[in-house]
Short mmCIF file of C-alpha atoms in Angstrom, two decimals:
data_model
loop_
_atom_site.label_atom_id
_atom_site.label_comp_id
_atom_site.label_asym_id
_atom_site.label_seq_id
_atom_site.Cartn_x
_atom_site.Cartn_y
_atom_site.Cartn_z
CA MET A 1 108.14 133.76 98.98
CA LYS A 2 105.88 133.68 102.01
CA LYS A 3 104.95 130.46 103.75
CA LEU A 4 102.45 127.64 103.35
CA MET A 5 100.51 126.75 106.48
CA ILE A 6 98.93 123.30 106.63
CA TYR A 7 96.21 123.29 109.28
CA GLY A 8 95.41 119.81 110.56
CA ALA A 9 98.91 118.70 109.61
CA SER A 10 99.06 115.89 112.16
CA GLY A 11 95.94 114.12 110.83
CA TYR A 12 95.99 111.23 108.38
CA THR A 13 95.73 113.27 105.16
CA GLY A 14 97.40 116.35 106.62
CA ARG A 15 100.50 114.38 107.60
CA MET A 16 100.93 112.89 104.11
CA THR A 17 100.36 116.31 102.57
CA ALA A 18 102.99 117.86 104.85
CA ILE A 19 105.50 115.19 103.90
CA HIS A 20 104.93 115.82 100.17
CA ALA A 21 105.19 119.59 100.72
CA ALA A 22 108.46 119.16 102.62
CA GLU A 23 109.83 116.93 99.85
CA ALA A 24 109.04 119.77 97.43
CA ALA A 25 111.04 122.13 99.69
CA LEU A 26 108.06 124.41 100.30
CA PRO A 27 108.41 126.89 103.19
CA LEU A 28 106.17 125.24 105.77
CA ILE A 29 104.31 125.99 108.97
CA LEU A 30 102.52 122.97 110.40
CA ALA A 31 99.47 123.92 112.43
CA GLY A 32 96.57 122.44 114.34
CA ARG A 33 94.98 122.10 117.75
CA THR A 34 97.12 119.39 119.36
CA ALA A 35 100.69 120.25 120.33
CA SER A 36 102.45 116.91 120.76
CA PRO A 37 101.92 115.30 117.33
CA LEU A 38 102.54 118.63 115.60
CA ALA A 39 105.86 119.10 117.39
CA GLU A 40 106.90 115.55 116.54
CA LEU A 41 106.07 115.96 112.84
CA ALA A 42 107.68 119.41 112.67
CA SER A 43 110.86 117.98 114.13
CA GLN A 44 110.82 115.15 111.60
CA LEU A 45 110.32 117.53 108.66
CA GLU A 46 112.48 120.36 110.07
CA ALA A 47 109.54 122.72 109.78
CA GLU A 48 107.96 125.40 111.95
CA HIS A 49 104.80 124.57 113.84
CA CYS A 50 102.00 126.56 115.44
CA VAL A 51 99.25 125.42 117.82
CA PHE A 52 95.91 127.27 117.86
CA GLY A 53 92.17 126.66 117.87
CA LEU A 54 89.49 128.30 115.76
CA ASP A 55 87.26 129.98 118.33
CA ASP A 56 89.11 133.33 118.50
CA ASP A 57 89.57 135.40 115.34
CA SER A 58 92.44 137.41 116.79
CA VAL A 59 94.40 134.23 117.51
CA ILE A 60 93.85 132.95 113.97
CA ASP A 61 94.87 136.32 112.50
CA ALA A 62 98.09 136.35 114.52
CA ALA A 63 98.95 132.84 113.35
CA LEU A 64 98.54 133.86 109.69
CA LYS A 65 100.97 136.78 109.94
CA ASP A 66 103.72 135.23 107.75
CA VAL A 67 101.45 133.01 105.65
CA SER A 68 100.46 133.51 102.03
CA VAL A 69 98.74 130.15 101.42
CA LEU A 70 96.62 128.23 103.95
CA LEU A 71 95.82 124.58 103.24
CA ASN A 72 93.10 123.25 105.53
CA CYS A 73 93.30 119.49 106.11
CA ALA A 74 91.28 119.51 109.34
CA GLY A 75 87.85 117.98 109.05
CA PRO A 76 85.00 117.95 109.61
CA TYR A 77 85.04 121.03 107.39
CA LEU A 78 81.60 121.87 108.68
CA ARG A 79 83.52 123.21 111.70
CA THR A 80 86.77 124.48 110.22
CA ALA A 81 86.07 125.91 106.75
CA ASP A 82 84.05 128.93 107.89
CA PRO A 83 86.53 130.43 110.40
CA LEU A 84 89.54 129.69 108.18
CA MET A 85 87.99 130.98 104.93
CA ARG A 86 86.93 134.21 106.63
CA ALA A 87 90.33 134.59 108.28
CA SER A 88 92.03 134.07 104.94
CA ILE A 89 89.98 136.86 103.37
CA ARG A 90 90.71 139.20 106.32
CA ASN A 91 94.44 138.54 106.08
CA GLY A 92 94.96 138.37 102.31
CA VAL A 93 95.82 134.66 102.41
CA HIS A 94 94.84 132.18 99.69
CA TYR A 95 92.66 129.37 101.08
CA LEU A 96 92.83 125.72 99.95
CA ASP A 97 91.32 122.59 101.45
CA VAL A 98 90.56 118.95 100.63
CA ALA A 99 86.89 118.96 101.65
CA ALA A 100 84.37 116.60 100.12
CA GLU A 101 81.43 118.28 101.88
CA LEU A 102 78.89 120.29 99.89
CA ASP A 103 78.52 123.01 102.54
CA SER A 104 82.16 124.09 102.15
CA TYR A 105 81.52 124.85 98.49
CA ARG A 106 78.29 126.68 99.22
CA LEU A 107 80.26 128.77 101.70
CA ALA A 108 82.88 129.53 99.04
CA GLU A 109 80.08 130.68 96.72
CA LEU A 110 78.74 132.94 99.49
CA LEU A 111 82.20 134.45 100.13
CA ASP A 112 83.19 134.72 96.46
CA ALA A 113 82.65 138.48 96.14
CA ALA A 114 84.49 139.27 99.38
CA ALA A 115 87.41 137.07 98.31
CA ARG A 116 87.59 138.77 94.91
CA SER A 117 87.65 142.19 96.56
CA ALA A 118 90.49 141.04 98.82
CA GLY A 119 92.45 139.46 95.95
CA VAL A 120 92.19 136.08 97.71
CA MET A 121 91.54 132.72 96.07
CA LEU A 122 89.19 130.21 97.70
CA LEU A 123 90.03 126.73 96.39
CA PRO A 124 88.12 124.07 98.31
CA GLY A 125 88.80 120.59 96.95
CA SER A 126 92.37 121.32 95.86
CA GLY A 127 92.90 117.54 95.94
CA GLY A 128 90.65 114.49 95.95
CA SER A 129 87.55 113.80 93.89
CA VAL A 130 86.96 117.46 93.02
CA ALA A 131 90.31 117.63 91.23
CA MET A 132 89.84 114.21 89.62
CA LEU A 133 86.26 114.64 88.45
CA GLY A 134 86.64 118.30 87.50
CA CYS A 135 89.55 117.56 85.18
CA LEU A 136 87.80 114.55 83.65
CA ALA A 137 84.57 116.48 83.09
CA GLY A 138 86.40 119.46 81.61
CA HIS A 139 88.40 117.23 79.28
CA ALA A 140 85.30 115.46 77.99
CA ALA A 141 83.22 118.64 77.71
CA ALA A 142 85.91 120.12 75.44
CA ARG A 143 85.39 117.23 73.01
CA VAL A 144 81.96 118.47 71.87
CA ASP A 145 80.40 121.71 70.72
CA GLU A 146 77.88 123.20 73.16
CA PRO A 147 77.98 120.60 75.98
CA ARG A 148 74.66 120.58 77.83
CA GLU A 149 74.68 117.58 80.18
CA ILE A 150 77.36 115.84 82.23
CA ALA A 151 76.81 112.56 84.08
CA ILE A 152 79.88 111.53 86.04
CA ALA A 153 80.64 108.66 88.40
CA LEU A 154 83.45 107.90 90.85
CA HIS A 155 84.57 104.38 91.69
CA VAL A 156 85.57 104.40 95.37
CA SER A 157 87.70 101.39 96.24
CA GLY A 158 89.05 100.24 99.60
CA SER A 159 88.43 101.61 103.06
CA MET A 160 87.84 105.15 104.32
CA SER A 161 89.97 107.01 106.82
CA ARG A 162 88.53 107.65 110.29
CA GLY A 163 88.36 111.39 109.63
CA SER A 164 86.57 110.96 106.30
CA ALA A 165 84.07 108.55 107.82
CA ILE A 166 83.27 110.96 110.67
CA SER A 167 83.00 113.92 108.30
CA ALA A 168 80.69 111.95 106.01
CA SER A 169 78.48 110.86 108.92
CA GLU A 170 78.12 114.46 110.12
CA ASN A 171 77.31 115.77 106.65
CA VAL A 172 74.74 113.28 105.44
CA THR A 173 72.23 114.97 103.15
CA THR A 174 68.71 113.59 103.04
CA GLN A 175 68.26 114.77 99.46
CA THR A 176 69.94 113.51 96.32
CA LEU A 177 70.69 116.66 94.37
CA ALA A 178 71.47 117.33 90.73
CA LEU A 179 72.32 120.49 88.81
CA ARG A 180 69.43 121.42 86.54
CA HIS A 181 69.52 124.58 84.43
CA GLY A 182 72.26 125.91 86.71
CA GLN A 183 70.35 125.28 89.95
CA LEU A 184 70.74 122.53 92.56
CA ILE A 185 67.46 120.66 92.85
CA ALA A 186 66.30 117.42 94.46
CA GLN A 187 66.14 114.42 92.13
CA SER A 188 62.75 112.72 92.11
CA LYS A 189 64.23 109.30 91.38
CA ALA A 190 67.16 107.27 92.64
CA ASP A 191 67.63 104.75 89.85
CA LEU A 192 70.92 102.93 89.42
CA VAL A 193 72.79 103.97 86.28
CA PRO A 194 75.47 101.90 84.47
CA PHE A 195 78.94 103.39 83.98
CA ASP A 196 81.98 101.74 82.43
CA PHE A 197 85.19 102.39 84.39
CA GLY A 198 87.27 100.41 81.90
CA ALA A 199 86.29 96.82 82.70
CA GLY A 200 82.63 96.72 81.66
CA ALA A 201 79.53 98.52 82.91
CA VAL A 202 78.66 98.44 86.62
CA SER A 203 75.72 99.94 88.49
CA CYS A 204 76.23 103.31 90.18
CA PHE A 205 73.91 105.11 92.56
CA PRO A 206 73.15 108.85 92.47
CA VAL A 207 74.78 110.82 95.27
CA THR A 208 75.17 114.47 96.20
CA LEU A 209 78.82 115.44 95.60
CA PRO A 210 80.36 118.94 95.69
CA ASP A 211 81.31 118.32 92.07
CA LEU A 212 77.75 119.36 91.21
CA ILE A 213 78.88 122.89 92.08
CA THR A 214 82.49 122.77 90.88
CA ILE A 215 81.89 121.04 87.54
CA GLY A 216 79.03 123.37 86.71
CA ARG A 217 81.18 126.33 87.68
CA SER A 218 84.31 125.35 85.73
CA THR A 219 82.63 124.05 82.55
CA GLY A 220 79.56 126.29 82.36
CA VAL A 221 77.45 123.17 81.67
CA PRO A 222 74.00 123.74 83.23
CA ASN A 223 73.03 120.10 83.90
CA VAL A 224 75.24 117.81 86.01
CA GLU A 225 74.55 114.50 87.77
CA THR A 226 77.00 112.71 90.09
CA TYR A 227 77.15 109.00 90.93
CA VAL A 228 79.28 106.59 92.95
CA HIS A 229 80.19 102.92 92.67
CA VAL A 230 81.61 101.39 95.84
CA SER A 231 83.79 98.32 96.21
CA GLY A 232 85.52 97.13 99.37
CA GLY A 233 84.75 98.58 102.79
CA ALA A 234 84.41 102.20 101.68
CA PHE A 235 81.47 103.02 103.95
CA PRO A 236 82.09 101.52 107.41
CA GLU A 237 79.47 100.97 110.09
CA GLY A 238 79.56 100.90 113.89
CA ASP A 239 81.62 103.16 116.16
CA LEU A 240 83.63 105.28 113.72
CA SER A 241 86.00 106.47 116.45
CA ASN A 242 87.43 102.95 116.58
CA LEU A 243 88.51 102.98 112.93
CA PRO A 244 92.23 103.15 112.11
CA ASP A 245 93.62 106.50 110.94
CA GLY A 246 93.31 105.36 107.34
CA PRO A 247 94.26 102.67 104.84
CA THR A 248 97.87 101.48 104.92
CA GLN A 249 100.20 102.03 101.99
CA ALA A 250 99.69 98.42 100.90
CA GLU A 251 95.89 98.85 101.06
CA ARG A 252 96.11 102.04 99.02
CA GLU A 253 98.30 100.39 96.40
CA ALA A 254 95.81 97.53 96.09
CA ASN A 255 92.81 99.81 95.49
CA ARG A 256 93.04 102.25 92.61
CA TYR A 257 90.27 104.76 91.87
CA GLN A 258 88.52 105.34 88.56
CA ALA A 259 85.99 107.81 87.25
CA SER A 260 83.75 107.75 84.20
CA VAL A 261 81.92 110.56 82.45
CA LYS A 262 79.30 110.95 79.73
CA VAL A 263 78.85 114.37 78.10
CA THR A 264 75.87 115.17 75.91
CA ALA A 265 75.96 118.10 73.49
CA ALA A 266 73.10 120.34 72.41
CA ASP A 267 72.74 118.35 69.17
CA GLY A 268 72.54 115.02 71.04
CA THR A 269 76.14 113.97 70.38
CA THR A 270 77.62 112.02 73.29
CA VAL A 271 81.21 111.31 74.29
CA ARG A 272 82.61 109.20 77.11
CA SER A 273 85.97 109.32 78.87
CA ILE A 274 87.45 107.55 81.88
CA LEU A 275 90.08 108.45 84.44
CA ASP A 276 92.32 105.90 86.14
CA THR A 277 94.45 106.92 89.09
CA VAL A 278 95.98 105.90 92.37
CA ASN A 279 93.91 105.43 95.50
CA GLY A 280 92.11 108.59 96.58
CA TYR A 281 94.06 108.75 99.84
CA SER A 282 97.29 108.78 97.84
CA PHE A 283 96.02 111.20 95.18
CA THR A 284 94.61 113.79 97.59
CA PRO A 285 97.80 114.74 99.51
CA LEU A 286 99.87 114.71 96.32
CA ALA A 287 97.38 116.96 94.50
CA ALA A 288 96.91 119.29 97.48
CA ALA A 289 100.68 119.76 97.93
CA GLU A 290 101.09 120.41 94.20
CA ALA A 291 98.22 122.90 94.21
CA ALA A 292 99.77 124.72 97.17
CA ARG A 293 103.13 124.85 95.39
CA ARG A 294 101.54 126.40 92.31
CA VAL A 295 99.66 129.00 94.33
CA LEU A 296 102.81 129.91 96.28
CA GLU A 297 104.49 130.53 92.92
CA GLY A 298 101.70 132.87 91.83
CA GLU A 299 99.28 130.62 89.93
CA PHE A 300 95.93 131.79 91.25
CA GLU A 301 92.76 133.72 90.45
CA PRO A 302 90.84 135.70 93.10
CA GLY A 303 87.49 134.41 94.29
CA PHE A 304 85.97 130.94 94.43
CA GLN A 305 87.86 128.73 91.99
CA THR A 306 88.15 125.04 91.10
CA PRO A 307 91.32 123.02 90.45
CA ALA A 308 90.38 122.37 86.81
CA GLY A 309 89.40 126.00 86.33
CA VAL A 310 92.55 127.59 87.73
CA PHE A 311 95.16 124.94 86.81
CA GLY A 312 93.58 123.50 83.65
CA THR A 313 91.94 120.17 82.87
CA SER A 314 95.34 118.43 82.62
CA PHE A 315 96.05 119.07 86.31
CA ALA A 316 94.93 115.60 87.47
CA GLU A 317 97.24 113.94 84.96
CA THR A 318 100.26 115.61 86.59
CA ILE A 319 99.54 113.66 89.80
CA ALA A 320 101.13 110.20 90.17
CA ASP A 321 100.23 108.00 87.18
CA THR A 322 96.78 109.40 86.49
CA ARG A 323 95.47 108.84 82.96
CA ILE A 324 92.41 110.12 81.08
CA ILE A 325 91.28 107.90 78.22
CA ASP A 326 88.59 108.61 75.62
CA ILE A 327 86.42 105.53 75.07
CA GLU A 328 83.68 106.91 72.80
#
């Protein structure tokens, strides 16, 4: 078995992911751009570590010499996904990340053919909302014949990490997109839509999520809309650099996430399902470490893949105490 490299291992999500990977006894190399915190974490976890930046391809290639799976936890992914995806393809290394930024998924689409030729899997969103929503959507779509439309909403509860807030601020899209007939197009309206997350309907606003790409890709459903309901201080204002690394364990435990989906079939039949899980900042490192473990053990498909597509729609339910419940 070759090794798993976690790039950005000393960041908020990267650190938790590295701890889970070490607990699973995965062969680890912790990597990133800052030596001191990496060395400290590597010592704590009794793992190797490697310090390198992303502006020299030859340096990246040398760092990947003994690596078979690369898990990128270093945002903003606008800056890190491109050099690391391309390096993974050059070096025959499977690429995973936890990005919530649409451009990373568009890049994976662009590099799909090259990855397939190299026998490399590109799995952006190996944890987080892409794993949650993809599994929920796939589960519900399987409940009807000829699913044609998916409307799905995420309930984001509690505060954001500093890294997520900065990534979100640098990747703001001026358009609200939806998948229509297999193509991403701008929505002409921004009406609030009610979704029931298990405690009665609440208003959700349309938002451009990478799940527009991944759900369409994994289910084959040509029409997808994505929404969000926010409670707590999920979208902070002011100087984002002054935010704490991320929510504390107590804050995470107090703020669970939910998702809700409505699937419409060709004959007009509708079904609804909900997902209830731990806080997103707890789910993401657990799911990413589990995805990396599976890929290390040979569970992969070349090219651009999604968690639900490669691991099955039950994948989210293997993480913590995640449950999918059919409500209609």
